mmCIF file of C-alpha atoms in Angstrom:
data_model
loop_
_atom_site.group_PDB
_atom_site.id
_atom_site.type_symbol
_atom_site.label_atom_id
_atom_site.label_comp_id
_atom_site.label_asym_id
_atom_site.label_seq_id
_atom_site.Cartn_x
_atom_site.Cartn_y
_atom_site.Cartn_z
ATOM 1 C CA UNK A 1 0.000 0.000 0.000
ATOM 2 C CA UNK A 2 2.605 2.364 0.651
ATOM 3 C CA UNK A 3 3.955 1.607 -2.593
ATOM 4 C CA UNK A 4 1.222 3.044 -4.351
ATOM 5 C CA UNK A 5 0.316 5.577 -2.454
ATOM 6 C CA UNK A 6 3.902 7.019 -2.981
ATOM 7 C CA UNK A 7 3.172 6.210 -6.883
ATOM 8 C CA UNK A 8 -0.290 7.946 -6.857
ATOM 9 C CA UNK A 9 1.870 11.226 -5.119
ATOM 10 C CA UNK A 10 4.797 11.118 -7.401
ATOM 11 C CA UNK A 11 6.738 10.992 -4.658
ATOM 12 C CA UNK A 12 9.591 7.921 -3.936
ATOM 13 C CA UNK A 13 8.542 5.206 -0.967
ATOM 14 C CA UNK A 14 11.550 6.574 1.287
ATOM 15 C CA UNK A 15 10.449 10.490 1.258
ATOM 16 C CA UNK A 16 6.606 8.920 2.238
ATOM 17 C CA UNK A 17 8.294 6.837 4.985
ATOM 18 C CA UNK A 18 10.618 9.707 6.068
ATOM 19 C CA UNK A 19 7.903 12.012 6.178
ATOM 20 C CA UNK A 20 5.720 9.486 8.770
ATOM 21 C CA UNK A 21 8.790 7.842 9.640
ATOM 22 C CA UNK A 22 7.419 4.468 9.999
ATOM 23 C CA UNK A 23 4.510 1.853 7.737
ATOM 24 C CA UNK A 24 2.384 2.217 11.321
ATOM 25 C CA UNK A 25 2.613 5.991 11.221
ATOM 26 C CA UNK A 26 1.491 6.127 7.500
ATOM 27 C CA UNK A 27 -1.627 3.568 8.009
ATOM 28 C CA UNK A 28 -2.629 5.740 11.322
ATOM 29 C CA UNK A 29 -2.623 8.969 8.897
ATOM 30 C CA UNK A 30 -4.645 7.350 6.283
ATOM 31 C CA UNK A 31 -7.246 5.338 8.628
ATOM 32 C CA UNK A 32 -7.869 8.892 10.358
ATOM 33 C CA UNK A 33 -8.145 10.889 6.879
ATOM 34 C CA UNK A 34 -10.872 8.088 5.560
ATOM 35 C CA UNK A 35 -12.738 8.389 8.566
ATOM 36 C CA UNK A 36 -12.502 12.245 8.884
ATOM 37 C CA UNK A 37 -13.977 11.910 4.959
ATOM 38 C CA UNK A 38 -16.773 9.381 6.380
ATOM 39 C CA UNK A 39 -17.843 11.628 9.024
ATOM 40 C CA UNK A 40 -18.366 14.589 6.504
ATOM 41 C CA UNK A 41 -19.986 11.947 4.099
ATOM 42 C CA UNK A 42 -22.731 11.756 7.023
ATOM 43 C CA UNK A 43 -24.521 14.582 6.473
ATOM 44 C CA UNK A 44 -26.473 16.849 9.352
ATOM 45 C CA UNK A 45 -28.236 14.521 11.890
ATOM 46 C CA UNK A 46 -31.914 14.567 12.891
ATOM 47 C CA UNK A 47 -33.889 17.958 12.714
ATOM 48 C CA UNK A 48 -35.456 16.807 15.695
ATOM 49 C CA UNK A 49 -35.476 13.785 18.254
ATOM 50 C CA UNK A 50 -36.967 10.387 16.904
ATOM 51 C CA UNK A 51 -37.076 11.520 13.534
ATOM 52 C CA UNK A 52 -37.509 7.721 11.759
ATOM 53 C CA UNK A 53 -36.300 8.801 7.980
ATOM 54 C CA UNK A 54 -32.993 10.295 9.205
ATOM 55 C CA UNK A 55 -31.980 7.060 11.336
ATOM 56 C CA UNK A 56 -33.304 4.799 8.228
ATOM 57 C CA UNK A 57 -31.171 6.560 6.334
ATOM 58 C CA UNK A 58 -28.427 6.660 8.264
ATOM 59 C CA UNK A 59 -28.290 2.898 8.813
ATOM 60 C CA UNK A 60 -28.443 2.680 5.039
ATOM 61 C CA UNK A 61 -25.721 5.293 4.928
ATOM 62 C CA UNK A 62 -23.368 3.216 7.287
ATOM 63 C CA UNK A 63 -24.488 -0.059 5.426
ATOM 64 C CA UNK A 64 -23.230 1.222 1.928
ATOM 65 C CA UNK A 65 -19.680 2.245 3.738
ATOM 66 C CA UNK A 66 -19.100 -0.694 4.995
ATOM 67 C CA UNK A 67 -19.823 -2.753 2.072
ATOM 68 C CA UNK A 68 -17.843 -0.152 -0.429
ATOM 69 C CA UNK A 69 -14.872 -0.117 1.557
ATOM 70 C CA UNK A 70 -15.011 -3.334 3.201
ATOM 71 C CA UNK A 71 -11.426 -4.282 3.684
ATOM 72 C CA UNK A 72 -10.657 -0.399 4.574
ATOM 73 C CA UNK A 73 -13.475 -1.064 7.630
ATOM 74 C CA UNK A 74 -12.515 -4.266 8.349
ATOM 75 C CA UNK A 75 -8.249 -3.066 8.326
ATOM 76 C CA UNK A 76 -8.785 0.021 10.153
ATOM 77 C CA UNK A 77 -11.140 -2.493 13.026
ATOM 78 C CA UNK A 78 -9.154 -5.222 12.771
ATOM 79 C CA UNK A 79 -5.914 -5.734 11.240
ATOM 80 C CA UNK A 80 -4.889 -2.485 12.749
ATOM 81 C CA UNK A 81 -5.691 -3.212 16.449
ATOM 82 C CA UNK A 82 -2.665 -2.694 18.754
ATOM 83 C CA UNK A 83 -0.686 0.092 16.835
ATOM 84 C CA UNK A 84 -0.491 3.071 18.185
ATOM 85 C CA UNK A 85 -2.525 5.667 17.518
ATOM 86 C CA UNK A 86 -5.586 2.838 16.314
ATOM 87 C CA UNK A 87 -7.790 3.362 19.001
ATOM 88 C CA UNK A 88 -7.383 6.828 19.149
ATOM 89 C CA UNK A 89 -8.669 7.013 15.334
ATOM 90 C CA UNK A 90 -11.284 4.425 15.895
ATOM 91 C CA UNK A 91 -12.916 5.942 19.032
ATOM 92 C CA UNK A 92 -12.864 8.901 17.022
ATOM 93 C CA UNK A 93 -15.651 8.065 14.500
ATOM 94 C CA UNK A 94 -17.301 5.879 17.728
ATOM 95 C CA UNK A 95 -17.616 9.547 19.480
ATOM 96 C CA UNK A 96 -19.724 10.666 16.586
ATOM 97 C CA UNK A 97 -21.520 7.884 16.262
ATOM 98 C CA UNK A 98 -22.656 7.725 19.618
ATOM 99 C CA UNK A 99 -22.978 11.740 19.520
ATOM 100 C CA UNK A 100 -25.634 11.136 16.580
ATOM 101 C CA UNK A 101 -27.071 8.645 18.649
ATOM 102 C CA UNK A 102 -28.165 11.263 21.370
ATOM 103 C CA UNK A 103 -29.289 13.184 19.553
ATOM 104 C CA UNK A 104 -31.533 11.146 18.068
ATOM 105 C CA UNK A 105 -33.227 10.524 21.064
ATOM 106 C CA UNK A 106 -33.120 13.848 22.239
ATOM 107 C CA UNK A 107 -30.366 13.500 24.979
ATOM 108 C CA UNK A 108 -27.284 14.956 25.747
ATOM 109 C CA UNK A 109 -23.815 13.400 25.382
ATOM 110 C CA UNK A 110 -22.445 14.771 28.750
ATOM 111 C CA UNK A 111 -23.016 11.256 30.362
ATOM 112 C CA UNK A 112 -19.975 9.378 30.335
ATOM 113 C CA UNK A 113 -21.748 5.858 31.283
ATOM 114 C CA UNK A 114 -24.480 6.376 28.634
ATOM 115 C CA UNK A 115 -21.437 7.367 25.398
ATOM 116 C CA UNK A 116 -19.015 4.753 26.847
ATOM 117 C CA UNK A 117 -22.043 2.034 26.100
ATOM 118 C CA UNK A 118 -23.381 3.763 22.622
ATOM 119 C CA UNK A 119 -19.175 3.692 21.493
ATOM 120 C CA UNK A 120 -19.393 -0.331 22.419
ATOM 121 C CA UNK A 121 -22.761 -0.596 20.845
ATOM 122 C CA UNK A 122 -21.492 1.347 17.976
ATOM 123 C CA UNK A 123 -17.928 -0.788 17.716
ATOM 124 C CA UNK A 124 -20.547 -3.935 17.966
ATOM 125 C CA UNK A 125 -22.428 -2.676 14.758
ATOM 126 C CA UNK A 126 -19.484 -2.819 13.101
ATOM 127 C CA UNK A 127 -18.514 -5.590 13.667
ATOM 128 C CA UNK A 128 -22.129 -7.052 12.533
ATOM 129 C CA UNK A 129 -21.642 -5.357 9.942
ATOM 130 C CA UNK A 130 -18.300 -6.980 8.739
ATOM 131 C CA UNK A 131 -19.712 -10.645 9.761
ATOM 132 C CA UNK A 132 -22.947 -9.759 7.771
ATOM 133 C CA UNK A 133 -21.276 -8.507 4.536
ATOM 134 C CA UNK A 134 -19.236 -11.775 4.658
ATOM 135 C CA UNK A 135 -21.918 -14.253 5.057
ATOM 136 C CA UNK A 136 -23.366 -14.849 1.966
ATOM 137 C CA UNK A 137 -27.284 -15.604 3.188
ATOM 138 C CA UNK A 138 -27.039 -12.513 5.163
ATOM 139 C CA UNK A 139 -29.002 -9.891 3.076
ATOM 140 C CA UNK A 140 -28.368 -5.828 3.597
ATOM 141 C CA UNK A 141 -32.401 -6.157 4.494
ATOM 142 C CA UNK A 142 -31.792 -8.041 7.758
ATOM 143 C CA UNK A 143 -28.302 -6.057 8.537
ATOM 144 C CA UNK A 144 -31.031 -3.201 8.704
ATOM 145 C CA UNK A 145 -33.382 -4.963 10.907
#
């Protein structure tokens, strides 16, 4: 990967690795650029508490991403567990997850107890998400559901 990306930025694969100065450093970088992208992809959340379109959509929304960039999701979740810096980027797109999640039901996201369990439920629908897409009698219907 780093070999293209230095391709793609006409630049050579030691300036790349001397700029993050190791492989980890450079997958960190570009696991929190995608998911700074996927947050903006997103969109505004609900114009007011409970509204049922917005969280179909939004479920849709997260369905598509996972299934477009599958091994991105699944590297960033997975593969990349234990380097520095992972959970950091990973908790980051769990914050506004769980952030969007209060305010759908009209709460606020000072309570520590109540975002620590919506980042877990939200690292959980991930995960559902990657066993889903892999299973092939799992349809994007029930991954809804």
């Amino acid at each position: 990967m780093v070999e293209l990306v230095s391709l793609a930025a006409g630049v050579t694969r030691g300036l790349l690795l001397y700029y993050f100065r190791t492989r980890e450093n450079f997958f960190i970088e570009a696991a929190r650029h995608y998911i700074r992208d996927s947050i903006t992809d997103f969109g505004p959340g609900p114009s007011k508490p409970g509204e049922t379109e917005w969280l179909e959509n939004e479920v849709g929304h997260f369905l598509q991403m996972v299934r477009r960039d599958y091994l991105l999701v699944q590297s960033i979740t997975v593969e990349m567990a234990g380097l520095e810096g992972q959970r950091e980027v990973t908790n980051e797109i769990n914050n506004f997850t769980a952030a969007r999640v209060c305010t759908y039901f009209g709460v606020t996201p000072e309570h520590e107890l109540l975002m620590g369990v919506l980042r877990a439920w939200g690292r959980a629908c991930v995960d559902l998400a990657l066993r889903g897409f892999k299973a092939p009698f799992v349809t994007e219907d029930q991954l809804k559901d």
